[in-house]
């Protein structure tokens, strides 16, 4: 029950941030938006329809698709997200902040707030309906990131929005969509971003001992074989936080200046040294 309550609270919070951002920055500055939300804004600008009501009505058919294809729990979270976004769009309708002299800044703020709101909703298992459902399906079956998928779909909606947008506002909207996509992926990937390092060296054992003693990080030794020499080698694998990279490279260089080092981004890390201490508790038998 606590798990579901936490998820529902996060979905409601994300929906509130999104609803606020669309009103405060998008609508106030005549910026478009992607997906179903973009269509609701198109109807707002051309027919003055309430975005909250329009968003809910347009999402009803997609909710049935979500119920059948995403499973019961995801479908329930999607209903919560869709309804709450529609409610917050109406509740925050009086919150507007026109920035006529700095539309670029308005686009950046719009991208950050909408991306943060959607990222929270996605991270805790929900969607806000519309293209969000399609993006989750593509993420599940094709492995594309949700932000990337939504950005592609959003391009089509922006093209449709050119009916009422001038070219400058269309370009600013694309900036907002790009920023939102990046923020969504950042929130999705987690706060424990780090670096994964692979080291090929004749002194891998010595390096691993120095890492554990001086940096307090774990290290794993893997068996490898040189493709050219055919000789067996120890390959060292380690994960460290971003602010430890310089110290790590200096340590390796002191032990073996000729070590071959590969550094990759790690978007999310779980376990000892990175996440909460309760994960260190032994399993009860």
Coordinates of C-alpha atoms in Angstrom, one line a residue:
X1 CA 0.0 0.0 0.0
X2 CA 2.8 2.4 0.9
X3 CA 4.4 1.6 -2.5
X4 CA 1.2 2.5 -4.4
X5 CA 0.6 5.6 -2.3
X6 CA 4.2 6.9 -3.0
X7 CA 3.7 6.3 -6.7
X8 CA 0.3 8.0 -6.8
X9 CA 1.6 11.0 -4.9
X10 CA 4.6 11.4 -7.3
X11 CA 2.2 11.1 -10.3
X12 CA -0.1 13.8 -8.8
X13 CA 3.0 16.0 -8.1
X14 CA 4.3 15.6 -11.6
X15 CA 0.9 16.3 -13.1
X16 CA 0.6 19.5 -11.0
X17 CA 4.0 20.7 -12.2
X18 CA 3.1 20.0 -15.8
X19 CA -0.3 21.7 -15.6
X20 CA 1.3 24.7 -14.0
X21 CA 4.0 24.9 -16.6
X22 CA 1.7 24.7 -19.6
X23 CA -0.5 27.5 -18.2
X24 CA 2.3 29.7 -16.8
X25 CA 4.6 29.5 -19.7
X26 CA 3.1 27.8 -22.8
X27 CA -0.3 29.4 -23.0
X28 CA 0.8 32.7 -21.6
X29 CA 3.4 33.1 -24.4
X30 CA 1.3 31.4 -27.2
X31 CA 3.8 28.5 -27.4
X32 CA 2.6 25.1 -28.7
X33 CA 3.2 21.7 -27.2
X34 CA 3.6 18.2 -28.4
X35 CA 1.2 15.2 -28.4
X36 CA -2.4 15.4 -27.3
X37 CA -1.6 18.4 -25.1
X38 CA -0.5 20.2 -28.3
X39 CA -3.8 19.5 -29.9
X40 CA -5.6 20.8 -26.8
X41 CA -3.6 24.0 -27.1
X42 CA -4.4 24.3 -30.8
X43 CA -8.1 24.1 -29.9
X44 CA -7.6 26.6 -27.1
X45 CA -6.0 29.2 -29.4
X46 CA -8.4 28.7 -32.2
X47 CA -11.7 27.9 -30.5
X48 CA -11.0 29.0 -26.9
X49 CA -11.9 25.6 -25.5
X50 CA -10.9 24.7 -22.0
X51 CA -7.6 22.7 -22.3
X52 CA -8.5 20.6 -19.2
X53 CA -11.8 19.3 -20.6
X54 CA -10.4 18.9 -24.1
X55 CA -7.4 16.9 -22.9
X56 CA -9.6 14.5 -21.0
X57 CA -12.1 14.0 -23.9
X58 CA -9.3 13.4 -26.4
X59 CA -7.6 10.9 -24.1
X60 CA -10.6 8.6 -23.4
X61 CA -10.0 6.4 -26.5
X62 CA -6.3 6.0 -25.7
X63 CA -7.1 5.1 -22.2
X64 CA -8.8 2.0 -23.4
X65 CA -5.7 1.1 -25.4
X66 CA -3.6 1.7 -22.4
X67 CA -5.8 -0.6 -20.3
X68 CA -5.4 -3.5 -22.7
X69 CA -1.7 -3.1 -23.6
X70 CA 0.0 -1.7 -20.4
X71 CA -1.6 -3.9 -17.8
X72 CA -3.9 -3.1 -15.0
X73 CA -1.5 -1.3 -12.7
X74 CA -0.1 0.9 -15.4
X75 CA -3.6 1.6 -16.8
X76 CA -4.8 2.7 -13.3
X77 CA -1.7 5.0 -13.0
X78 CA -2.4 6.3 -16.5
X79 CA -6.0 7.2 -15.6
X80 CA -4.8 9.0 -12.5
X81 CA -2.2 10.9 -14.5
X82 CA -4.6 11.8 -17.3
X83 CA -7.4 13.0 -15.0
X84 CA -5.0 14.9 -12.7
X85 CA -3.3 16.7 -15.6
X86 CA -6.7 17.7 -16.9
X87 CA -7.8 18.9 -13.5
X88 CA -4.6 20.9 -12.9
X89 CA -4.8 22.5 -16.4
X90 CA -8.1 23.9 -15.3
X91 CA -7.1 24.8 -11.7
X92 CA -4.0 26.7 -12.9
X93 CA -5.8 28.4 -15.8
X94 CA -5.5 31.8 -14.1
X95 CA -1.7 31.5 -13.6
X96 CA -0.2 33.2 -16.7
X97 CA 3.2 34.9 -17.1
X98 CA 3.6 36.6 -20.5
X99 CA 7.3 37.1 -21.4
X100 CA 6.9 38.9 -24.7
X101 CA 10.4 40.4 -24.6
X102 CA 12.1 37.1 -23.8
X103 CA 10.3 34.3 -25.6
X104 CA 13.4 32.1 -25.6
X105 CA 13.5 32.2 -21.8
X106 CA 9.8 31.3 -21.7
X107 CA 10.5 28.3 -24.0
X108 CA 13.3 27.1 -21.7
X109 CA 11.2 27.4 -18.6
X110 CA 8.3 25.6 -20.4
X111 CA 10.6 22.8 -21.4
X112 CA 12.0 22.4 -17.9
X113 CA 8.7 22.4 -16.0
X114 CA 6.9 20.2 -18.5
X115 CA 9.9 17.8 -18.7
X116 CA 10.2 17.7 -14.9
X117 CA 6.5 17.0 -14.5
X118 CA 6.3 14.3 -17.1
X119 CA 9.6 12.8 -15.9
X120 CA 8.2 12.3 -12.4
X121 CA 5.0 10.8 -13.8
X122 CA 7.0 8.3 -16.0
X123 CA 9.5 7.5 -13.3
X124 CA 6.8 6.3 -10.9
X125 CA 5.0 4.1 -13.5
X126 CA 2.3 6.5 -14.8
X127 CA 1.6 8.4 -18.0
X128 CA -0.5 11.4 -18.8
X129 CA -2.3 9.7 -21.6
X130 CA -2.0 10.5 -25.3
X131 CA 1.4 10.1 -26.9
X132 CA 2.8 9.2 -23.4
X133 CA 1.0 5.8 -23.8
X134 CA 2.5 5.3 -27.3
X135 CA 5.9 6.4 -26.0
X136 CA 5.8 3.8 -23.2
X137 CA 4.8 1.1 -25.6
X138 CA 7.7 1.9 -27.9
X139 CA 10.0 2.0 -24.9
X140 CA 8.8 -1.4 -23.8
X141 CA 8.9 -3.1 -27.2
X142 CA 11.6 -1.3 -29.1
X143 CA 13.8 0.1 -26.4
X144 CA 13.7 3.7 -27.4
X145 CA 13.9 6.3 -24.7
X146 CA 10.6 7.9 -23.8
X147 CA 11.9 11.4 -24.4
X148 CA 13.2 10.5 -27.9
X149 CA 10.0 8.9 -28.9
X150 CA 7.9 11.8 -27.7
X151 CA 10.1 14.3 -29.5
X152 CA 9.5 12.5 -32.8
X153 CA 5.8 12.4 -32.4
X154 CA 5.8 16.0 -31.2
X155 CA 7.3 17.2 -34.5
X156 CA 4.1 16.2 -36.3
X157 CA 2.0 18.1 -33.9
X158 CA 4.1 21.2 -34.2
X159 CA 3.7 21.0 -38.0
X160 CA 0.0 20.9 -37.5
X161 CA 0.3 23.9 -35.1
X162 CA 1.8 26.0 -37.8
X163 CA -1.8 26.8 -38.6
X164 CA -1.8 29.4 -35.9
X165 CA 1.9 29.7 -35.0
X166 CA 4.3 32.0 -36.8
X167 CA 7.8 30.7 -37.7
X168 CA 9.5 32.3 -34.6
X169 CA 7.0 30.7 -32.1
X170 CA 7.3 27.4 -33.9
X171 CA 11.1 27.5 -33.4
X172 CA 10.8 28.5 -29.8
X173 CA 8.4 25.6 -29.3
X174 CA 10.9 23.2 -30.7
X175 CA 13.4 24.5 -28.2
X176 CA 10.9 23.8 -25.4
X177 CA 10.2 20.3 -26.7
X178 CA 13.9 19.5 -26.9
X179 CA 14.6 20.7 -23.4
X180 CA 11.6 18.8 -22.1
X181 CA 12.8 15.6 -23.8
X182 CA 16.2 15.9 -22.1
X183 CA 14.8 16.6 -18.7
X184 CA 12.4 13.6 -19.0
X185 CA 15.4 11.3 -19.7
X186 CA 17.4 12.9 -16.9
X187 CA 14.6 12.3 -14.4
X188 CA 14.0 8.8 -15.7
X189 CA 17.6 7.8 -15.5
X190 CA 17.9 8.7 -11.9
X191 CA 19.9 10.8 -9.6
X192 CA 22.8 8.4 -9.1
X193 CA 24.5 9.0 -12.4
X194 CA 28.1 7.7 -12.4
X195 CA 31.0 6.5 -14.5
X196 CA 31.8 2.9 -15.4
X197 CA 35.5 2.4 -15.9
X198 CA 37.2 -0.6 -17.6
X199 CA 41.0 -0.9 -17.3
X200 CA 43.3 -3.2 -19.2
X201 CA 46.7 -3.4 -17.5
X202 CA 49.4 -5.8 -16.4
X203 CA 49.0 -4.3 -12.9
X204 CA 45.3 -4.7 -12.6
X205 CA 45.5 -6.5 -9.2
X206 CA 47.7 -3.7 -7.7
X207 CA 45.3 -1.0 -9.1
X208 CA 42.3 -2.8 -7.7
X209 CA 43.9 -2.9 -4.2
X210 CA 44.7 0.8 -4.4
X211 CA 41.2 1.6 -5.4
X212 CA 39.7 -0.3 -2.5
X213 CA 42.2 1.1 0.0
X214 CA 42.4 4.8 -1.0
X215 CA 39.0 5.4 -2.6
X216 CA 36.8 2.9 -0.7
X217 CA 35.3 1.6 -4.0
X218 CA 34.8 -2.0 -5.0
X219 CA 36.4 -3.4 -8.1
X220 CA 35.9 -6.5 -10.2
X221 CA 38.6 -8.5 -12.0
X222 CA 37.6 -10.1 -15.2
X223 CA 39.5 -12.6 -17.3
X224 CA 40.5 -11.3 -20.7
X225 CA 42.9 -12.3 -23.6
X226 CA 44.8 -9.9 -25.8
X227 CA 43.6 -10.2 -29.4
X228 CA 47.1 -9.5 -30.8
X229 CA 49.3 -11.2 -28.3
X230 CA 47.0 -14.0 -27.3
X231 CA 48.2 -13.5 -23.7
X232 CA 45.8 -13.8 -20.7
X233 CA 45.2 -10.5 -18.9
X234 CA 43.3 -9.2 -16.0
X235 CA 40.6 -6.6 -16.9
X236 CA 39.5 -4.3 -14.1
X237 CA 35.9 -3.0 -13.9
X238 CA 34.8 -0.3 -11.5
X239 CA 32.0 2.2 -11.0
X240 CA 32.7 5.6 -9.4
X241 CA 30.8 8.9 -9.0
X242 CA 31.5 11.7 -11.5
X243 CA 33.5 13.8 -9.0
X244 CA 35.9 10.9 -8.4
X245 CA 37.0 10.6 -12.1
X246 CA 40.1 12.8 -11.9
X247 CA 41.3 11.2 -8.6
X248 CA 40.7 7.8 -10.1
X249 CA 42.7 8.5 -13.3
X250 CA 45.6 9.9 -11.3
X251 CA 45.6 6.8 -9.1
X252 CA 45.7 4.5 -12.1
X253 CA 48.4 6.5 -13.8
X254 CA 50.7 6.3 -10.7
X255 CA 50.5 2.5 -10.7
X256 CA 50.6 2.0 -14.5
X257 CA 51.2 4.9 -16.8
X258 CA 50.5 2.6 -19.8
X259 CA 47.1 1.3 -18.6
X260 CA 44.4 1.3 -21.2
X261 CA 41.3 3.0 -19.7
X262 CA 37.7 3.1 -21.0
X263 CA 35.2 5.4 -19.4
X264 CA 31.4 5.2 -20.0
X265 CA 28.4 7.0 -18.7
X266 CA 26.2 5.1 -16.2
X267 CA 22.7 6.6 -16.0
X268 CA 21.6 4.8 -12.8
X269 CA 23.3 2.9 -10.1
X270 CA 21.9 0.7 -7.3
X271 CA 23.8 -0.9 -4.5
X272 CA 26.4 -0.4 -1.8
X273 CA 28.3 2.9 -2.1
X274 CA 25.7 4.6 -4.2
X275 CA 22.1 4.0 -2.9
X276 CA 20.7 3.9 0.6
X277 CA 22.4 2.1 3.5
X278 CA 19.4 -0.2 4.1
X279 CA 20.5 -2.1 1.1
X280 CA 23.4 -3.4 3.1
X281 CA 21.1 -5.3 5.5
X282 CA 21.7 -9.1 5.2
X283 CA 18.9 -11.3 4.0
X284 CA 16.9 -12.9 6.8
X285 CA 16.8 -16.7 6.6

